[in-house]
Amino acid sequence: MSRLSLKSLASDPQRLLTLALFVAVYGYFTLEFPVFASLRSTFSILEGLAVIGLVTLGLTVTIIAGEIDLSVGSVAALVGVVVVQLMSVFGPVPAILLGISAGAIIGVAQGYLIARLGIQAIVLTIGSLVFFRGLSLILAGEKTVALTDFATSDFLQTRLLILSPASILVILIFVSVGIFLKFHRFGREIYAIGGARREALAAGVPVLRPMVITFAISGFCAGLAGTIVALRSGSAQPLGLQDLLLSGATAAFVGGVHVLGGRGSAIGAAIGALIIQVLTNGMNLYLAPAYVVGLVLGFLLMIVILLQLAGEQLDRLKHRRSRIASLSSQSVGPPTS
Amino acid sequence: MQSINSMTELAARDEQTWMRRIKPSLAVAAVVATIVVLAYGALTTPSFLTAFNVGVIIRAAAFVGIMAIGLTFVTISGNFFLLSVTEIAALSSIIFTFSVNQEFGFLSVLVITLGMAAILGAMQGAVIGLGGNPIVVTLAFGGVIFGCAAYFSDAQMILVNRPNPFEWLGAGLSFGIPNVTWIFIILAVIGEIALRCTTFGRRVYLNGDNRAAARAIGNRDYVIAIQVCAIAAVAGGLVGLLFSAQMSAGYINHFTGAMGASGSLTLNAIAAVMVGGTAIAGGAGSALRSALGAVFIALVDNMMVLRGYPAGPRILFVGLIILASVSAYSLLRKRAQ
């Protein structure tokens, strides 16, 4: 079993590269700061991973479907505000459930509109990005809103060695979304409309259902991420969390999604998010300001895109060569594979 | 296969004749909407139609408008948007401040600032032209460019030495109209002529309308991508230069915080392009209508400010404008098919 997985790893250079990047980043910071490998530091990485991981997972699913959800930051901020505002009225559990379902419903609506209107998600979600920013400002009364009861916040941050209730929940979500994507028919449909939409349509895959599911997952994940941030800090900023898009997108692309869709997995999203979170935590040890983190993430994203483009060109070249080869062999006799 | 091809061709031709019929009506609708808002606002909002307030509006419209004119080229060419124009404006603001404070001459400051913007735009265009997704590429570059600008300026506001020749450009008046507005009007006319009456402009339209046909007649789409991205970036750089000259200070957060409604100049400019009726998939649109779109957004924003609306509803409105124009366009196109 282990030999098999090792073999599949060796045949997947991108995954190998990603793992090497993780080892390099983690190793570097551990050598530089021995405290980086401590239990407390690992706990802090996993806490941050809960938020970035969720956003990465949502973005990964939308990119697999051949689209991208630009509104994740705004939806996270909006749901954070909604949860904080509802906490004082309904108490913690109903407020959290209502907030997260609001995120999922927003996703469903976006997916429905994208499939029905036949427009690209980029265009719709850039509008909803602005729209939800305005909405969360209105709902928050134009200011940062704060919790009055911190019992839930304390519970979320209970430390169990290196895990907390929040990170356990996120791990469970990763496992279930991963299984859904890999084994459920609806999950496979998401890959189908991303990798080859026309062929999928011709084969009888509807675009509406996978699109709605895709954006529901994305909205749900963004909403839950916003909820975790708001509950952990005890407050919600209506204009906050906008940099989640860059970190999430970088993590998703490092984790192996392809911009043309149809490629990527929940495991990849987890590894990508882990790398980004280790990088962010490590840079925090250097007391790097937020814009340096943005600079490094942007640079990393740029390199990943360039590598993907180079791989594409290489594939095209190989394809052309094999076609020429098969054509020349055809002229002699039947092609042998 | 042949029948499918001819059918799509037929559909495309149908769409074109429809677009020809729709385009004037869209323009009329935009003009009527502007007039209705103006009339309603003038009648019901105190101090809306004063000479001072008109000056405020056309000054505000100028910055969004110049950016929107640049973005129009990118959108018409079928490359969606340059999400990084605000970040380019921020970097230009810093470069402009440094070079003025180094006592460089008028022309060399202009060349350094706009040249840097053009190079950054061309770099993004090159990656996009090779097949990179415009949104992801410009998201990555945006992070890097903003990080560099913040790094060079320590995220501080830097004062521009006075007097300098750019003060007249940024804050001066000619014939009673602000110079930035003159620049805006002249650029709108130049942009429109470049799009309508030059070979380059027609190539931009063709590239967005039918990339395969464009390629077949010898259009190199990566050259087009580089050109349009450089144009949009120079427009962004010019906004950075003019605004810093007006404020006599270079600052990276000039364009993300206080400017306009949506909290980011890029998003306002995108809203202006969309409300101007530019086809989001490329192939149709006009610089003049984008300029009118910017005026429309500035008008409504100004009216909402005078009526005492806080940031929330104003941002919500910009989001609604984007969502409405995207949906309207795609519905019209669907009906045409």
XYZ file of C-alpha atoms in Angstrom:
674
model
C 0.000 0.000 0.000
C 2.705 2.405 1.021
C 4.808 1.416 -1.965
C 1.850 2.039 -4.205
C 1.301 5.518 -2.837
C 5.001 6.249 -3.110
C 4.874 5.184 -6.736
C 1.872 7.387 -7.458
C 3.677 10.207 -5.725
C 6.711 9.801 -7.953
C 4.483 9.811 -11.027
C 2.935 13.105 -9.901
C 5.759 15.651 -10.051
C 3.512 18.508 -9.009
C 2.505 16.842 -5.751
C 6.166 16.004 -5.149
C 7.093 19.649 -5.715
C 4.374 20.794 -3.321
C 5.546 18.433 -0.586
C 9.144 19.526 -1.145
C 8.021 23.152 -0.805
C 6.299 22.316 2.484
C 9.369 20.547 3.860
C 11.596 23.438 2.757
C 9.401 26.147 4.278
C 8.759 24.271 7.509
C 12.379 23.179 7.815
C 13.687 26.672 7.224
C 11.568 28.273 9.920
C 12.284 25.442 12.381
C 16.040 25.865 11.887
C 15.714 29.629 12.183
C 13.360 29.569 15.178
C 13.474 26.303 17.205
C 10.245 27.377 18.922
C 8.483 26.946 15.558
C 8.209 23.167 16.025
C 6.754 23.395 19.549
C 3.266 22.158 20.375
C 2.036 25.685 21.035
C 3.311 26.938 17.705
C 1.812 23.951 15.883
C -1.482 24.698 17.613
C -1.304 28.270 16.370
C -0.568 27.104 12.813
C -3.559 24.776 12.876
C -5.750 27.552 14.272
C -4.831 29.804 11.366
C -5.168 26.849 9.008
C -8.806 26.454 10.046
C -9.643 29.816 8.420
C -7.315 29.788 5.399
C -8.041 26.108 4.834
C -11.776 26.696 4.603
C -11.386 29.537 2.108
C -8.885 27.463 0.118
C -11.271 24.516 0.040
C -14.116 26.699 -1.237
C -11.906 28.321 -3.887
C -10.497 24.930 -4.882
C -13.984 23.589 -5.556
C -14.944 26.640 -7.643
C -11.688 26.486 -9.619
C -12.203 22.744 -10.236
C -15.576 23.725 -11.720
C -13.736 26.084 -14.081
C -14.903 29.242 -12.299
C -13.609 31.327 -9.406
C -15.470 32.908 -6.507
C -14.049 36.390 -5.925
C -16.587 37.186 -3.210
C -15.165 34.857 -0.510
C -13.683 37.704 1.550
C -16.891 39.735 1.485
C -19.082 36.724 2.292
C -16.800 35.803 5.222
C -16.972 39.359 6.582
C -20.748 39.506 6.078
C -21.406 36.200 7.873
C -19.064 37.263 10.690
C -21.118 40.429 11.186
C -24.406 38.491 10.984
C -23.277 35.942 13.589
C -22.037 38.595 16.002
C -25.232 40.629 15.612
C -27.501 37.585 16.074
C -25.583 36.235 19.090
C -27.106 38.759 21.476
C -30.621 38.021 20.168
C -30.793 34.240 19.713
C -27.805 32.898 21.646
C -24.748 31.156 20.197
C -25.999 27.976 18.501
C -28.920 29.431 16.482
C -26.819 32.476 15.569
C -23.973 30.345 14.236
C -26.341 28.024 12.354
C -28.228 30.980 10.845
C -25.007 32.726 9.855
C -23.473 29.700 8.174
C -26.689 28.870 6.347
C -26.773 32.477 5.155
C -23.345 31.862 3.628
C -24.551 28.662 1.966
C -27.734 30.345 0.674
C -25.671 33.189 -0.793
C -23.590 30.522 -2.544
C -26.679 28.745 -3.876
C -28.044 32.027 -5.229
C -24.747 32.864 -6.918
C -24.419 29.393 -8.433
C -28.010 29.511 -9.689
C -27.539 32.941 -11.293
C -24.246 31.921 -12.919
C -25.731 28.764 -14.435
C -29.067 30.331 -15.438
C -27.706 33.561 -16.882
C -24.805 31.726 -18.467
C -22.266 34.294 -17.305
C -18.823 33.756 -15.945
C -18.505 33.623 -12.179
C -15.689 36.185 -12.259
C -18.094 38.839 -13.458
C -20.974 38.049 -11.147
C -18.827 37.598 -8.053
C -17.009 40.891 -8.601
C -20.423 42.565 -8.353
C -21.441 40.543 -5.314
C -18.048 41.258 -3.721
C -18.953 44.954 -3.703
C -22.611 44.305 -2.880
C -21.902 42.185 0.219
C -19.275 44.654 1.390
C -21.980 47.319 1.413
C -24.490 44.970 3.018
C -22.181 44.033 5.879
C -21.424 47.725 6.499
C -25.171 48.383 6.743
C -25.832 45.378 9.001
C -22.928 46.348 11.267
C -24.105 49.968 11.458
C -20.877 51.186 9.787
C -18.657 50.119 12.678
C -16.850 47.104 14.101
C -19.301 45.020 16.096
C -18.268 43.120 19.215
C -19.580 40.196 21.228
C -20.792 40.682 24.773
C -20.639 37.021 25.826
C -17.310 35.299 25.316
C -18.237 31.752 26.437
C -18.409 30.503 22.840
C -15.132 32.191 21.976
C -13.423 30.472 24.877
C -14.907 27.099 23.951
C -13.718 27.426 20.319
C -10.174 28.015 21.484
C -9.993 25.169 23.996
C -6.613 23.604 23.385
C -6.484 19.821 23.030
C -2.752 19.259 22.497
C -2.538 20.810 19.016
C -6.220 20.807 18.064
C -9.191 22.954 19.012
C -12.919 22.402 18.396
C -12.607 24.786 15.424
C -9.740 22.937 13.761
C -11.375 19.536 14.417
C -14.536 20.795 12.700
C -12.524 22.046 9.726
C -10.688 18.703 9.412
C -14.062 16.906 9.378
C -15.301 19.270 6.655
C -12.174 18.642 4.594
C -12.660 14.871 4.865
C -16.334 14.984 3.907
C -15.853 17.432 0.999
C -12.905 15.339 -0.175
C -14.980 12.130 -0.133
C -17.868 13.931 -1.829
C -15.648 15.278 -4.617
C -13.897 11.972 -5.166
C -16.677 9.417 -4.906
C -20.110 11.006 -5.204
C -21.687 11.414 -8.624
C -22.510 15.073 -7.934
C -18.894 15.614 -6.965
C -17.655 14.072 -10.201
C -20.035 16.359 -12.098
C -18.119 19.333 -10.700
C -14.925 17.983 -12.289
C -16.817 17.314 -15.509
C -18.147 20.869 -15.987
C -14.736 22.257 -15.132
C -12.527 20.084 -17.283
C -14.679 19.860 -20.366
C -17.943 21.741 -20.097
C -19.124 21.215 -23.661
C -18.362 17.511 -23.588
C -20.048 17.227 -20.193
C -23.155 18.953 -21.562
C -23.151 16.650 -24.563
C -22.862 13.653 -22.237
C -25.934 14.771 -20.345
C -24.362 16.403 -17.293
C -26.512 19.370 -16.281
C -24.584 22.561 -15.545
C -27.083 23.922 -13.032
C -26.766 21.267 -10.303
C -22.959 21.091 -10.047
C -22.734 24.874 -10.305
C -25.169 25.389 -7.427
C -23.390 22.741 -5.317
C -19.993 24.279 -6.106
C -20.957 27.747 -5.010
C -22.931 26.435 -2.034
C -19.735 24.756 -0.794
C -17.783 27.941 -1.459
C -20.321 30.169 0.318
C -20.597 27.714 3.226
C -16.819 27.531 3.657
C -16.379 31.310 3.431
C -19.240 31.816 5.903
C -17.808 29.320 8.373
C -14.361 30.919 8.056
C -15.882 34.332 8.805
C -17.767 32.858 11.767
C -14.613 31.305 13.224
C -12.669 34.572 12.852
C -15.482 36.604 14.410
C -16.062 34.250 17.344
C -12.365 33.832 18.040
C -11.616 37.539 18.118
C -14.964 38.393 19.682
C -15.644 41.020 17.014
C -16.380 41.417 13.316
C -15.151 44.137 10.959
C -17.520 44.744 8.037
C -14.618 45.678 5.725
C -12.183 43.075 7.050
C -10.998 39.725 5.706
C -10.480 41.029 2.154
C -6.967 39.559 1.973
C -8.425 36.051 2.373
C -8.899 35.985 -1.421
C -5.188 36.323 -2.195
C -4.081 33.818 0.479
C -6.836 31.370 -0.453
C -6.159 31.610 -4.186
C -2.409 31.190 -3.655
C -3.001 28.163 -1.432
C -5.414 26.634 -3.946
C -2.962 27.015 -6.842
C -0.022 25.770 -4.760
C -2.275 22.836 -3.855
C -2.576 21.847 -7.483
C -5.772 23.243 -8.988
C -5.482 24.241 -12.619
C -6.960 27.476 -13.879
C -8.684 25.671 -16.756
C -10.615 23.579 -14.238
C -11.112 19.860 -13.799
C -7.998 19.338 -11.703
C -7.431 19.561 -7.951
C -8.490 17.838 -4.747
C -9.314 18.425 -1.107
C -5.975 16.888 -0.071
C -4.194 19.325 -2.380
C -6.167 22.204 -0.872
C -5.142 21.067 2.620
C -1.442 20.874 1.693
C -1.582 24.235 -0.113
C -3.288 25.919 2.823
C -0.775 24.345 5.224
C 2.139 25.775 3.230
C 0.579 29.240 3.125
C -0.210 29.171 6.846
C 3.310 27.984 7.778
C 4.700 30.740 5.572
C 2.440 33.369 7.170
C 3.185 32.206 10.725
C 6.910 32.097 9.982
C 6.883 35.610 8.578
C 5.018 36.746 11.686
C 8.019 35.546 13.705
C 10.061 38.046 11.690
C 7.440 40.689 12.635
C 6.731 41.192 8.938
C 3.914 43.685 8.252
C 0.829 42.565 6.303
C 2.003 44.013 2.997
C 5.163 41.880 3.040
C 2.987 38.795 3.490
C 0.907 39.993 0.521
C 4.065 40.547 -1.513
C 5.397 37.054 -0.809
C 2.030 35.392 -1.476
C 1.572 37.339 -4.716
C 5.049 36.333 -5.832
C 4.399 32.686 -4.982
C 1.105 32.751 -6.916
C 2.894 34.295 -9.897
C 5.519 31.537 -9.921
C 2.877 28.801 -9.706
C 0.965 30.332 -12.643
C 4.135 30.581 -14.731
C 4.987 26.945 -13.941
C 1.481 25.899 -14.992
C 1.761 27.851 -18.249
C 5.144 26.279 -18.962
C 3.693 22.826 -18.286
C 0.840 23.549 -20.682
C 3.223 24.572 -23.448
C 5.253 21.429 -22.837
C 2.118 19.286 -23.026
C 1.110 20.939 -26.285
C 4.563 20.301 -27.722
C 4.456 16.638 -26.658
C 0.971 16.259 -28.077
C 2.059 17.701 -31.406
C 5.105 15.407 -31.525
C 3.081 12.303 -30.794
C 0.556 13.327 -33.454
C 3.307 13.763 -36.021
C 4.749 10.417 -34.977
C 1.413 8.654 -35.310
C 0.783 10.321 -38.671
C 4.127 9.163 -40.058
C 3.566 5.636 -38.762
C 0.063 5.693 -40.285
C 1.522 6.204 -43.741
C 3.476 2.960 -43.367
C 0.925 0.774 -41.663
C -1.711 0.709 -38.904
C -0.690 2.767 -35.846
C 0.629 0.833 -32.879
C 0.051 2.341 -29.481
C -19.386 18.837 -37.763
C -19.901 21.226 -40.630
C -23.530 21.775 -39.771
C -22.643 22.584 -36.163
C -20.086 25.080 -37.362
C -22.498 26.810 -39.683
C -25.129 26.866 -36.941
C -22.819 28.580 -34.471
C -21.843 30.948 -37.229
C -25.482 31.682 -37.857
C -26.053 32.243 -34.149
C -23.061 34.563 -34.017
C -24.379 36.546 -36.970
C -27.782 36.713 -35.336
C -26.181 37.932 -32.163
C -24.309 40.595 -34.051
C -27.367 42.028 -35.753
C -29.132 41.944 -32.403
C -26.227 43.671 -30.744
C -26.384 46.353 -33.388
C -30.027 46.889 -32.544
C -29.476 46.707 -28.768
C -26.398 48.860 -28.539
C -28.083 52.180 -29.333
C -30.960 51.360 -26.999
C -28.502 50.579 -24.213
C -26.777 53.876 -24.772
C -30.129 55.644 -24.764
C -31.078 53.867 -21.550
C -27.824 54.955 -19.907
C -28.344 58.548 -20.974
C -31.987 58.540 -19.846
C -31.024 57.024 -16.487
C -28.370 59.702 -16.015
C -30.842 62.450 -16.841
C -33.533 61.034 -14.554
C -31.102 60.737 -11.638
C -29.776 64.225 -12.298
C -33.290 65.700 -12.451
C -34.479 63.855 -9.352
C -31.358 64.738 -7.436
C -31.407 68.350 -8.538
C -35.015 68.750 -7.522
C -34.889 67.023 -4.147
C -31.328 67.324 -2.834
C -30.295 70.658 -1.386
C -27.095 72.194 -2.809
C -26.830 69.490 -5.492
C -26.944 71.750 -8.526
C -24.612 74.440 -7.272
C -21.540 75.331 -9.309
C -19.340 74.171 -6.439
C -20.953 70.748 -6.273
C -20.794 70.264 -10.039
C -17.071 70.931 -9.709
C -16.847 68.269 -7.001
C -18.647 65.726 -9.169
C -16.579 66.207 -12.318
C -13.402 66.130 -10.266
C -14.447 62.837 -8.641
C -15.578 61.382 -11.975
C -12.235 62.226 -13.580
C -10.155 59.729 -11.581
C -12.614 56.827 -11.855
C -13.195 57.786 -15.480
C -9.539 57.791 -16.561
C -9.122 54.357 -14.992
C -12.335 53.119 -16.636
C -11.182 54.305 -20.083
C -8.010 52.249 -19.691
C -9.903 49.189 -18.445
C -12.310 49.440 -21.397
C -9.493 48.389 -23.742
C -8.799 45.286 -21.643
C -12.466 44.318 -21.418
C -13.162 44.855 -25.138
C -10.157 42.690 -26.024
C -11.767 39.813 -24.118
C -9.363 39.801 -21.180
C -11.899 40.803 -18.489
C -10.189 43.218 -16.103
C -6.883 44.242 -14.696
C -7.615 43.860 -10.981
C -4.271 45.465 -10.175
C -4.899 49.005 -11.492
C -5.425 50.406 -7.998
C -2.141 48.868 -6.861
C -0.399 50.329 -9.927
C -1.860 53.721 -9.011
C -0.490 53.280 -5.478
C 2.998 52.433 -6.742
C 2.870 55.327 -9.224
C 1.901 57.639 -6.401
C 5.062 56.645 -4.504
C 7.339 56.747 -7.572
C 5.934 60.136 -8.555
C 6.559 61.530 -5.069
C 10.110 60.219 -4.938
C 11.020 61.509 -8.377
C 9.525 64.962 -7.793
C 11.376 65.166 -4.494
C 14.587 64.207 -6.327
C 14.112 67.420 -8.355
C 13.700 65.588 -11.657
C 12.261 67.650 -14.500
C 8.603 67.609 -15.544
C 9.116 65.308 -18.495
C 11.399 62.833 -16.736
C 8.969 62.489 -13.809
C 6.201 61.799 -16.299
C 8.280 59.256 -18.211
C 9.544 57.485 -15.079
C 6.116 57.195 -13.451
C 4.083 56.229 -16.503
C 6.922 54.144 -17.958
C 7.044 52.029 -14.810
C 3.270 51.577 -14.991
C 3.504 50.599 -18.662
C 6.214 48.030 -17.965
C 4.205 46.479 -15.122
C 1.113 46.383 -17.317
C 3.037 44.841 -20.204
C 4.433 42.156 -17.882
C 0.933 41.208 -16.764
C -0.251 41.318 -20.352
C 2.541 38.964 -21.373
C 1.519 36.373 -18.782
C -2.167 36.803 -19.698
C -1.346 36.574 -23.401
C 0.450 33.269 -22.849
C -2.810 31.874 -21.482
C -2.836 32.960 -17.828
C -6.214 33.740 -16.315
C -6.442 37.574 -16.194
C -8.053 37.657 -12.765
C -5.582 35.312 -11.082
C -2.569 36.913 -12.785
C -3.572 40.442 -11.812
C -4.487 39.322 -8.292
C -0.947 37.989 -7.892
C 0.697 41.043 -9.466
C -1.535 43.302 -7.356
C -0.184 41.733 -4.165
C 3.409 42.085 -5.352
C 3.017 45.661 -6.634
C 1.221 46.870 -3.515
C 3.813 45.149 -1.319
C 6.640 46.888 -3.214
C 4.910 50.271 -2.974
C 4.363 49.801 0.761
C 7.943 48.617 1.231
C 9.444 51.637 -0.592
C 7.314 54.115 1.347
C 7.226 52.259 4.709
C 3.426 52.516 4.322
C 3.783 56.187 5.274
C 2.337 59.277 3.637
C 5.149 61.206 1.947
C 4.743 64.900 1.218
C 5.569 66.187 -2.256
C 7.964 69.140 -2.342
C 6.208 72.334 -3.357
C 6.067 74.176 -5.620
C 6.225 71.685 -8.453
C 4.945 71.819 -12.035
C 2.439 69.032 -11.371
C 0.371 71.077 -8.947
C -1.131 72.926 -11.867
C -1.986 69.620 -13.543
C -3.550 68.033 -10.473
C -5.274 70.943 -8.795
C -5.322 73.796 -11.308
C -8.169 75.124 -13.426
C -8.337 76.023 -17.118
C -11.354 77.973 -18.397
C -13.049 77.354 -15.058
C -12.834 73.558 -15.330
C -10.357 71.453 -13.314
C -7.376 70.293 -15.358
C -7.942 66.683 -14.277
C -11.362 66.902 -15.899
C -9.828 68.280 -19.098
C -7.427 65.337 -19.119
C -10.340 62.970 -18.524
C -12.345 64.425 -21.429
C -9.356 64.469 -23.799
C -8.461 60.864 -22.916
C -12.059 59.749 -23.454
C -12.017 61.282 -26.957
C -8.566 59.871 -27.760
C -9.594 56.447 -26.437
C -12.755 56.456 -28.526
C -10.874 57.474 -31.688
C -8.182 54.864 -31.027
C -10.804 52.158 -30.647
C -13.017 53.167 -33.582
C -10.674 54.561 -36.206
C -7.313 52.834 -35.912
C -6.210 49.380 -37.034
C -5.082 48.729 -33.485
C -8.551 49.517 -32.150
C -10.295 47.281 -34.655
C -7.884 44.482 -33.761
C -8.813 44.921 -30.094
C -12.510 44.510 -30.964
C -11.843 41.505 -33.181
C -9.700 39.882 -30.522
C -12.576 40.049 -28.043
C -15.282 39.174 -30.534
C -13.775 36.122 -32.184
C -10.306 35.140 -31.130
C -10.092 32.225 -33.565
C -10.930 34.482 -36.503
C -8.496 37.082 -35.228
C -5.776 34.456 -35.074
C -6.651 33.253 -38.555
C -6.054 36.687 -40.063
C -2.719 36.961 -38.304
C -3.631 38.684 -35.044
C -1.198 37.722 -32.337
C -3.358 37.757 -29.251
C -0.450 37.945 -26.823
C 0.662 41.188 -28.464
C -2.867 42.566 -28.090
C -2.933 41.442 -24.425
C 0.376 43.212 -23.762
C -0.818 46.385 -25.480
C -4.204 46.650 -23.758
C -2.777 45.814 -20.332
C -0.071 48.459 -20.797
C -2.768 51.007 -21.732
C -4.847 50.175 -18.654
C -1.766 50.286 -16.431
C -0.721 53.690 -17.803
C -4.235 54.955 -17.100
C -3.889 53.648 -13.539
C -0.444 55.244 -13.238
C -1.802 58.556 -14.490
C -4.541 58.445 -11.842
C -1.876 57.830 -9.189
C 0.210 60.721 -10.490
C -2.662 63.218 -10.796
C -4.209 62.368 -7.432
C -0.877 62.624 -5.614
C -0.219 65.946 -7.362
C -3.629 67.169 -6.252
C -3.053 66.048 -2.649
C 0.648 67.030 -2.696
C 1.328 63.695 -1.027
C 2.175 60.177 -2.087
C 0.415 57.434 -0.172
C -0.380 53.801 -0.933
C -3.820 53.959 0.662
C -5.009 56.959 -1.359
C -6.962 54.666 -3.629
C -8.219 51.954 -1.323
C -9.791 53.916 1.501
C -11.326 57.295 1.013
C -11.674 57.373 -2.778
C -15.196 57.071 -4.078
C -17.782 54.638 -2.916
C -16.853 50.985 -3.059
C -13.702 51.243 -1.001
C -11.462 50.498 -3.969
C -10.908 52.528 -7.093
C -10.607 49.395 -9.259
C -14.102 48.270 -8.374
C -15.579 51.708 -9.099
C -13.836 51.768 -12.462
C -15.120 48.270 -13.256
C -18.619 49.421 -12.338
C -18.200 52.372 -14.724
C -17.117 50.064 -17.556
C -20.073 47.760 -16.932
C -22.680 50.492 -16.656
C -21.264 51.867 -19.905
C -22.488 48.682 -21.568
C -19.145 47.155 -22.524
C -19.610 43.485 -23.389
C -18.032 41.529 -20.589
C -16.909 38.767 -22.941
C -15.295 41.359 -25.199
C -15.939 42.546 -28.716
C -18.240 45.468 -27.954
C -17.999 48.633 -25.945
C -16.795 52.209 -26.108
C -14.439 54.420 -24.147
C -16.900 57.314 -24.262
C -19.677 55.229 -22.732
C -17.326 54.042 -19.961
C -16.531 57.698 -19.302
C -20.256 58.443 -19.115
C -20.608 55.492 -16.758
C -18.003 57.040 -14.464
C -19.894 60.353 -14.497
C -23.128 58.510 -13.701
C -21.580 56.708 -10.721
C -19.983 59.922 -9.445
C -23.347 61.712 -9.754
C -25.260 59.112 -7.784
C -22.509 58.774 -5.178
C -22.421 62.536 -4.705
C -26.181 62.700 -4.379
C -26.172 59.948 -1.753
C -23.450 61.748 0.200
C -25.433 64.995 0.154
C -28.516 63.123 1.327
C -26.558 61.831 4.298
C -26.125 58.177 3.337
C -23.121 56.517 5.023
C -20.640 54.288 3.164
C -22.734 51.095 3.429
C -25.646 52.007 1.138
C -23.282 53.750 -1.297
C -21.125 50.628 -1.662
C -24.286 48.508 -1.908
C -25.418 50.705 -4.780
C -22.172 50.250 -6.737
C -22.511 46.483 -6.242
C -26.103 46.613 -7.475
C -25.029 48.568 -10.556
C -22.478 45.886 -11.466
C -24.903 43.015 -10.826
C -27.726 44.716 -12.735
C -25.672 45.567 -15.809
C -24.137 42.069 -15.938
C -27.551 40.402 -15.677
C -29.171 42.799 -18.149
C -26.451 42.210 -20.706
C -26.560 38.433 -20.437
C -30.382 38.381 -20.571
C -30.366 40.516 -23.722
C -27.780 38.253 -25.280
C -29.788 35.147 -24.363
C -32.936 36.571 -25.890
C -30.936 37.389 -28.996
C -30.034 33.709 -29.279
